[in-house]
């Protein structure tokens, strides 16, 4: 048949639909599969518990499995079969986060090979690419011969497609026409040639990615290329190089090995997969040559990070498991953006830079690693809004909501280049700016970002001009309707369960603005900008007065979640006011009323505080923001309870979240979980598609620890105050080693006895003044 070739970068491709390939049947179970997650910088991998990525399962979790980079799926099928059957799982783990280990065996293979006589060990590592080594051992007393296959596929879909966005047009899958080897009729030497446009190309059962087979020159089976050309002309490739032992055949995109193993013989095979965009690595991490090098590189980077981070341990192994996993996940979620590293929001849906999420998570872990906060501030300042752009909801001084790098973003099908539709990221950035300085006294970063801080405050003040409150109102046709942390379509509801209309002023956002003005006023005084300090403090006082008047619902003795476009309270009972408890915007009596109401049975279910009262007509314990429970939401509220002196109440909330976390796979807190009541013998109910690991859920573990020990840093004045530390009854001892406050490193020991917690400084390297207040 006549094929039309496409030349890209000196290589010849054809559209995949012009040359169909033989398909290798999928045999994965159609039952929903548990999943394993690996992450390395901007790469992440989701597989089932066998290490497979299936193309024939239909549940939501399975449909999201794959290898991703830059919001593109580079591998949509990875299926290991033995004699056309799925192996039997023995064990698997992904506890390190970048290494996946699977031990499996064979089912009964006719009357030739008994079940569980062949051992199959898989090890997958990601580090700038995907590496796999498969070790096959014959544990029977006789030699065995069998077929082992690995099926690959890559659909190269944009992550937004997987999340449900429809596309009218797409690019084309491609197949590489590799050079084939011929004998020169004149001298018998080998020469290379390519199939040319318009020539006849013979169809044969092996992959079209291979040289044309001939009796004298069999095909080289060392490499497989899966490719796609986007609507923007970008060539995207998954290039798979086989190592240790080459396949005996390539049937379509399936590599097939015919294995002969003597008794107790072991053979190895494997591959290296590179993710490429226009011939260059799609990842910011350069892939090494081998799996062992990839593993070593990851372990070295992990060790380096742990050495400079604070080490936190307790006397309880169950609690230490939670802390160790949280430390590991913070390391994994670090991702490169603009020459720095911030925490990506979560795997799989939000593995990118988010303004709100990255800021809150950086704030939560200042006790663990303040350098993440510095990098987060700088990266977000780099992307700070510079112009009016309704498509992206951008305005000068505004901090971004989310940035994406996939085909849909490049083709302007979504506004995430970046997208700025968030009302809270800008005041949160200012809060982190001041908080980071309190921990580090980093004058260089403070001065470097001062102009960004002024631009952010100017954006806030422009947004407050009309109503006196910072509001959101979507401009972009493909933007978010709701632009606070509860950003789903159905979450801002009144007492009757009806959606709020118009420009929305969220209660917690006003609290963030208040805190930003108070904290930045202190920075302004230090910088001798007394005019700005006085102005911001006066604006904060005025905001506090109006807030307590306009948001308070006298009949419910509680704070409204928001004001709607007409300035009327959106009068549902929600968790949002809990964010305000630690910010100083409530009068004391109103703060205590909110604190008491949040712990009522319709809000606190035993595991945590629900996002919406169970008495609301809109309540749904499985709803994303209308009845579920979010660890970060609870951690922020627990800090607020602590600030009011409600220590036992704060510890109760913390214990519920810790109990929930201990019951999760790998003791890893999910993005959210369902709001069903905690009863004797019950378990927390998982939200079906929650991200895990997720940045501010993981950060909540450290925020709750910070709440317990109650560190108040003042690095500019070379002081650390430790005010009335309080460990929960489940912990007797807690140690902090390598804690950094300003230039000083110190070790702290906390011990609980007879209901009180004592603290001592066990080691100090620097001249920091530590004040312990009981």
mmCIF file of C-alpha atoms in Angstrom, residues 592-751:
data_model
loop_
_atom_site.group_PDB
_atom_site.id
_atom_site.type_symbol
_atom_site.label_atom_id
_atom_site.label_comp_id
_atom_site.label_asym_id
_atom_site.label_seq_id
_atom_site.Cartn_x
_atom_site.Cartn_y
_atom_site.Cartn_z
ATOM 1 C CA UNK A 592 -15.100 31.223 70.834
ATOM 2 C CA UNK A 593 -18.598 30.821 69.385
ATOM 3 C CA UNK A 594 -17.129 29.595 66.096
ATOM 4 C CA UNK A 595 -14.755 27.246 67.924
ATOM 5 C CA UNK A 596 -17.596 25.698 69.921
ATOM 6 C CA UNK A 597 -19.874 25.291 66.886
ATOM 7 C CA UNK A 598 -17.188 23.556 64.820
ATOM 8 C CA UNK A 599 -17.032 20.766 67.383
ATOM 9 C CA UNK A 600 -20.787 20.088 67.432
ATOM 10 C CA UNK A 601 -21.857 16.598 66.202
ATOM 11 C CA UNK A 602 -23.122 17.879 62.840
ATOM 12 C CA UNK A 603 -19.629 19.222 62.093
ATOM 13 C CA UNK A 604 -17.142 17.008 63.972
ATOM 14 C CA UNK A 605 -17.685 13.351 63.086
ATOM 15 C CA UNK A 606 -14.973 11.813 65.280
ATOM 16 C CA UNK A 607 -12.332 11.704 62.558
ATOM 17 C CA UNK A 608 -12.419 15.399 61.742
ATOM 18 C CA UNK A 609 -14.505 18.485 61.014
ATOM 19 C CA UNK A 610 -16.773 18.262 57.979
ATOM 20 C CA UNK A 611 -16.697 20.877 55.244
ATOM 21 C CA UNK A 612 -20.464 21.385 55.613
ATOM 22 C CA UNK A 613 -22.912 20.696 58.438
ATOM 23 C CA UNK A 614 -24.716 17.358 58.187
ATOM 24 C CA UNK A 615 -27.930 19.320 58.875
ATOM 25 C CA UNK A 616 -27.638 21.227 55.591
ATOM 26 C CA UNK A 617 -29.955 20.209 52.720
ATOM 27 C CA UNK A 618 -26.829 20.227 50.520
ATOM 28 C CA UNK A 619 -24.892 17.884 52.813
ATOM 29 C CA UNK A 620 -23.367 14.837 51.157
ATOM 30 C CA UNK A 621 -20.738 12.854 53.088
ATOM 31 C CA UNK A 622 -19.260 11.861 49.710
ATOM 32 C CA UNK A 623 -19.379 15.412 48.301
ATOM 33 C CA UNK A 624 -16.051 16.992 47.428
ATOM 34 C CA UNK A 625 -16.675 20.148 49.474
ATOM 35 C CA UNK A 626 -20.181 19.617 50.903
ATOM 36 C CA UNK A 627 -19.681 17.100 53.699
ATOM 37 C CA UNK A 628 -16.281 15.471 53.224
ATOM 38 C CA UNK A 629 -13.350 16.029 55.571
ATOM 39 C CA UNK A 630 -10.027 17.560 54.528
ATOM 40 C CA UNK A 631 -6.916 17.124 56.715
ATOM 41 C CA UNK A 632 -5.540 20.588 55.906
ATOM 42 C CA UNK A 633 -8.889 22.223 56.744
ATOM 43 C CA UNK A 634 -8.765 20.512 60.134
ATOM 44 C CA UNK A 635 -5.123 21.391 60.761
ATOM 45 C CA UNK A 636 -5.799 25.084 60.155
ATOM 46 C CA UNK A 637 -8.764 24.921 62.538
ATOM 47 C CA UNK A 638 -6.725 23.054 65.157
ATOM 48 C CA UNK A 639 -4.094 25.816 65.061
ATOM 49 C CA UNK A 640 -6.925 28.310 65.565
ATOM 50 C CA UNK A 641 -8.320 26.407 68.539
ATOM 51 C CA UNK A 642 -4.832 26.350 70.055
ATOM 52 C CA UNK A 643 -4.470 30.106 69.610
ATOM 53 C CA UNK A 644 -7.629 30.580 71.670
ATOM 54 C CA UNK A 645 -6.225 28.483 74.486
ATOM 55 C CA UNK A 646 -8.545 25.559 73.667
ATOM 56 C CA UNK A 647 -5.695 23.067 73.833
ATOM 57 C CA UNK A 648 -7.691 19.920 74.603
ATOM 58 C CA UNK A 649 -10.094 20.689 71.762
ATOM 59 C CA UNK A 650 -7.205 21.278 69.360
ATOM 60 C CA UNK A 651 -5.586 17.994 70.392
ATOM 61 C CA UNK A 652 -8.884 16.165 69.897
ATOM 62 C CA UNK A 653 -9.084 17.371 66.291
ATOM 63 C CA UNK A 654 -5.424 16.468 65.764
ATOM 64 C CA UNK A 655 -5.915 12.989 67.211
ATOM 65 C CA UNK A 656 -8.854 12.324 64.883
ATOM 66 C CA UNK A 657 -6.747 13.188 61.825
ATOM 67 C CA UNK A 658 -3.823 11.097 63.101
ATOM 68 C CA UNK A 659 -6.109 8.133 63.816
ATOM 69 C CA UNK A 660 -7.515 8.411 60.295
ATOM 70 C CA UNK A 661 -4.016 8.620 58.797
ATOM 71 C CA UNK A 662 -2.836 5.531 60.655
ATOM 72 C CA UNK A 663 -5.598 3.547 58.920
ATOM 73 C CA UNK A 664 -4.588 4.627 55.407
ATOM 74 C CA UNK A 665 -2.312 2.718 53.006
ATOM 75 C CA UNK A 666 1.296 3.576 53.905
ATOM 76 C CA UNK A 667 -0.041 5.772 56.778
ATOM 77 C CA UNK A 668 -0.406 8.571 54.228
ATOM 78 C CA UNK A 669 -3.166 11.188 54.716
ATOM 79 C CA UNK A 670 -5.346 11.540 51.603
ATOM 80 C CA UNK A 671 -6.472 14.797 50.069
ATOM 81 C CA UNK A 672 -9.890 14.213 51.653
ATOM 82 C CA UNK A 673 -12.112 11.426 52.936
ATOM 83 C CA UNK A 674 -15.850 10.947 53.359
ATOM 84 C CA UNK A 675 -17.770 12.560 56.194
ATOM 85 C CA UNK A 676 -19.563 9.473 57.541
ATOM 86 C CA UNK A 677 -19.832 9.271 61.329
ATOM 87 C CA UNK A 678 -17.072 7.570 63.310
ATOM 88 C CA UNK A 679 -18.505 4.720 65.348
ATOM 89 C CA UNK A 680 -17.024 1.883 67.382
ATOM 90 C CA UNK A 681 -15.231 -0.458 65.027
ATOM 91 C CA UNK A 682 -15.723 1.770 61.985
ATOM 92 C CA UNK A 683 -13.003 2.835 59.587
ATOM 93 C CA UNK A 684 -12.637 6.181 57.780
ATOM 94 C CA UNK A 685 -14.353 5.954 54.400
ATOM 95 C CA UNK A 686 -12.101 6.784 51.455
ATOM 96 C CA UNK A 687 -13.074 9.348 48.841
ATOM 97 C CA UNK A 688 -12.853 7.428 45.547
ATOM 98 C CA UNK A 689 -10.483 9.675 43.597
ATOM 99 C CA UNK A 690 -8.621 11.572 46.325
ATOM 100 C CA UNK A 691 -5.058 12.559 45.501
ATOM 101 C CA UNK A 692 -2.395 10.697 47.452
ATOM 102 C CA UNK A 693 0.233 11.849 48.172
ATOM 103 C CA UNK A 694 -1.143 15.373 48.383
ATOM 104 C CA UNK A 695 0.826 18.401 49.534
ATOM 105 C CA UNK A 696 -1.333 20.172 52.099
ATOM 106 C CA UNK A 697 -2.699 16.877 53.444
ATOM 107 C CA UNK A 698 0.885 15.743 54.058
ATOM 108 C CA UNK A 699 1.809 19.183 55.358
ATOM 109 C CA UNK A 700 -1.011 18.897 57.889
ATOM 110 C CA UNK A 701 1.021 16.321 59.839
ATOM 111 C CA UNK A 702 3.743 18.911 60.450
ATOM 112 C CA UNK A 703 1.246 21.694 61.110
ATOM 113 C CA UNK A 704 -0.388 19.568 63.797
ATOM 114 C CA UNK A 705 3.030 18.855 65.312
ATOM 115 C CA UNK A 706 3.804 22.567 65.248
ATOM 116 C CA UNK A 707 0.467 23.190 66.967
ATOM 117 C CA UNK A 708 1.387 20.727 69.735
ATOM 118 C CA UNK A 709 4.844 22.104 70.526
ATOM 119 C CA UNK A 710 3.743 25.696 69.774
ATOM 120 C CA UNK A 711 6.931 27.203 68.422
ATOM 121 C CA UNK A 712 6.824 30.971 67.857
ATOM 122 C CA UNK A 713 9.946 31.994 65.919
ATOM 123 C CA UNK A 714 11.256 35.547 65.766
ATOM 124 C CA UNK A 715 14.506 35.096 63.883
ATOM 125 C CA UNK A 716 14.929 38.833 63.124
ATOM 126 C CA UNK A 717 15.204 39.372 66.897
ATOM 127 C CA UNK A 718 17.149 36.135 67.384
ATOM 128 C CA UNK A 719 14.466 34.574 69.587
ATOM 129 C CA UNK A 720 12.380 31.405 69.686
ATOM 130 C CA UNK A 721 9.468 31.215 72.095
ATOM 131 C CA UNK A 722 7.968 27.845 73.027
ATOM 132 C CA UNK A 723 4.613 28.571 74.623
ATOM 133 C CA UNK A 724 2.864 25.948 76.750
ATOM 134 C CA UNK A 725 3.741 22.862 74.651
ATOM 135 C CA UNK A 726 1.171 20.058 74.891
ATOM 136 C CA UNK A 727 1.560 16.530 73.555
ATOM 137 C CA UNK A 728 -1.602 14.443 73.179
ATOM 138 C CA UNK A 729 -2.151 11.432 75.487
ATOM 139 C CA UNK A 730 -1.073 9.097 72.660
ATOM 140 C CA UNK A 731 2.499 10.532 72.688
ATOM 141 C CA UNK A 732 4.847 10.740 75.668
ATOM 142 C CA UNK A 733 8.026 11.985 74.023
ATOM 143 C CA UNK A 734 8.840 14.021 70.926
ATOM 144 C CA UNK A 735 12.212 15.159 69.624
ATOM 145 C CA UNK A 736 13.142 17.757 67.015
ATOM 146 C CA UNK A 737 16.683 17.490 65.672
ATOM 147 C CA UNK A 738 18.348 19.929 63.294
ATOM 148 C CA UNK A 739 15.582 22.535 63.711
ATOM 149 C CA UNK A 740 16.610 25.736 61.947
ATOM 150 C CA UNK A 741 15.620 29.196 63.208
ATOM 151 C CA UNK A 742 17.597 31.916 61.480
ATOM 152 C CA UNK A 743 21.246 30.757 61.335
ATOM 153 C CA UNK A 744 20.897 28.618 64.481
ATOM 154 C CA UNK A 745 20.424 24.847 64.530
ATOM 155 C CA UNK A 746 19.011 23.272 67.669
ATOM 156 C CA UNK A 747 17.626 20.041 69.078
ATOM 157 C CA UNK A 748 14.532 20.091 71.283
ATOM 158 C CA UNK A 749 13.134 17.351 73.502
ATOM 159 C CA UNK A 750 9.518 17.301 74.694
ATOM 160 C CA UNK A 751 8.228 14.927 77.367
#
